[in-house]
Amino acid sequence: MTKLGFDTRVVHAGTAPDPATGAIQTPIYQTTAYQFRDVDHAAALFGLSEVGYIYSRLTNPTVAALQARLADLEGGAGAVCCSSGHAAQIMALFPLMGPGRNVIASSRLYGGTITQFSQTIKRFGWSAKFVDLDDRAAIEAAIDGDTRAIFCESISNPGGYVTDIAALAKIADSAGLPLIVDNTLATPYLCRPIEMGASLVVHSLTKYLTGNGSVTGGAVIDSGRFDWSGSDKFPSLSAPEPAYHGLKFHETFGNMAFTFHSIAIGLRDLGMTMNPQAAHYTLLGIETLSLRMERHVANARRIAAWLEADSRVGAVSYAGLESSPWHETAQRVYPKGAGALFTFEVKGGYDACVKLVDHLKLFAHVANLGDTRSLVIHSASTTHRQLTPEQQIAAGAGPDVVRLSIGIEDPEDLIADLDQALAAATG
Ligand SMILES: *Cc1c(COP(=O)(O)O)cnc(C)c1O
């Protein structure tokens, strides 16, 4: 059969009617453990010579169906799900890093990721070097003998920045490093980083993939293409593993090495496991991903253009607008749209911003994004509060900007709500 189209695969990939009952939706396998056929079967599973279910901290059939769907949609060899997007980021770095090692990270990232990378990972002896990824010389200057990965977001939260993934993948390639792309805001509907040369993709499934603000979840999808044995930089994957009698993951599992390591070592010992209920909700959400993203993007384009034309509004930072410095990159790299999240300046600064947030009725004031409903937040006083003023501005979350996550409602209603709130905030 020829490769099915993306809109077919969001519905079908990774799942089939339940062999026991014919149930058309993947059952929620609410179980902790799985009965072994006999002692030889148990020994084979524990020795990784046979693949199967042992214990739900490692693998679960509902979660496995979601993993297969995500690997398919991103064009990867394998995927591992975990309890949140932030867990996924640790799971992506864990096989690569070690004490003294560093990751080159974009200076434009989700606020929580900047905090995780600039503070928390130091406790593992890891560090991040934040670089403007449009500055090739700066990236190359930052790479040193201890660098183990480059990390970016495809579409970046919140400042309307988009990454030229193919260009960055070339830099990573020539340095012998894997490129990790957080594809949360674009989703595989708008962007498939692996097709552009990324080695690993991470997701917060909490956002557009589940799509309705009901679940926290994360995933790491491996392209299966990085040569972990090409240097001595990645011993977790290329060298003998003491916890498995000297087994070498890359040599034994080939393009599934990263995925098997993430389950057999990462989930086993870090335990950031996704539960089967969460996997079920995310599978349901993904079925409508294409329809939702199409509407999210159409609404975002229309509302961004309306705001840009309004005299009460300063700059609108959205790569879907011609005024954006990243408009050309967005058209080339993200032809189906630049996502549905953007910021805009309210004339009147900080005070006008917080007033606007308080007067919006239809937009929910929450610290989330990628929901069917439209959401608003003032990043500088909330999600990006832990950052220095310089980091806030570099991340596109300065004090005079408000962030919108545009939902799938009638755009006329969203515009009317913004209109009355702008009147109240600037009147
Ligand atoms: C939300 C988000 C995360 C973190 O995901 P959680 O599921 O909240 O842990 C990481 N990256 C981006 C781009 C996000 O939007």
Coordinates of C-alpha atoms and ligand atoms in Angstrom, one line a residue, residues 83-89 109-113 116 151 153 155-157 182-185 202-207 215-218 341 367-369 403, ligand 1:
S83 CA 4.2 12.4 31.9
S84 CA 4.7 16.0 30.6
G85 CA 6.5 18.0 28.0
H86 CA 9.2 18.9 30.6
A87 CA 9.7 15.3 31.4
A88 CA 10.2 14.7 27.6
Q89 CA 12.9 17.3 27.5
L109 CA 12.3 29.1 24.3
Y110 CA 9.2 28.4 26.3
G111 CA 9.8 30.2 29.7
G112 CA 9.6 27.0 31.7
T113 CA 12.3 25.4 29.4
Q116 CA 14.7 24.1 33.5
F151 CA 18.0 22.3 21.2
E153 CA 11.7 25.0 19.1
I155 CA 7.8 27.7 16.2
S156 CA 8.8 29.5 19.4
N157 CA 6.7 30.6 22.3
D182 CA 10.5 21.0 20.4
N183 CA 7.7 20.7 17.9
T184 CA 4.9 21.5 20.4
L185 CA 3.6 24.8 18.9
V202 CA 10.1 16.5 21.7
H203 CA 6.5 17.4 22.4
S204 CA 4.3 18.7 25.1
L205 CA 1.2 16.6 24.3
T206 CA -0.5 18.9 26.8
K207 CA -1.0 21.4 24.0
V215 CA -4.1 16.2 29.9
T216 CA -0.4 16.7 30.6
G217 CA 1.9 14.5 28.6
G218 CA 5.1 14.5 26.6
L341 CA 0.2 31.8 19.2
A367 CA -1.2 29.6 31.9
N368 CA -1.7 27.2 29.0
L369 CA -1.8 27.3 25.2
R403 CA 0.2 36.6 24.5
Ligands
LIG1 C1 4.1 23.6 27.5 C2 5.4 23.5 26.8 C3 6.4 22.7 27.3 C4 6.3 22.0 28.6 O1 5.3 21.0 28.6 P1 4.4 20.5 29.8 O2 3.6 19.5 29.3 O3 3.7 21.7 30.4 O4 5.5 20.0 30.8 C5 7.6 22.7 26.6 N1 7.7 23.3 25.5 C6 6.8 24.1 24.9 C7 7.0 24.8 23.6 C8 5.5 24.2 25.6 O5 4.6 25.0 25.1

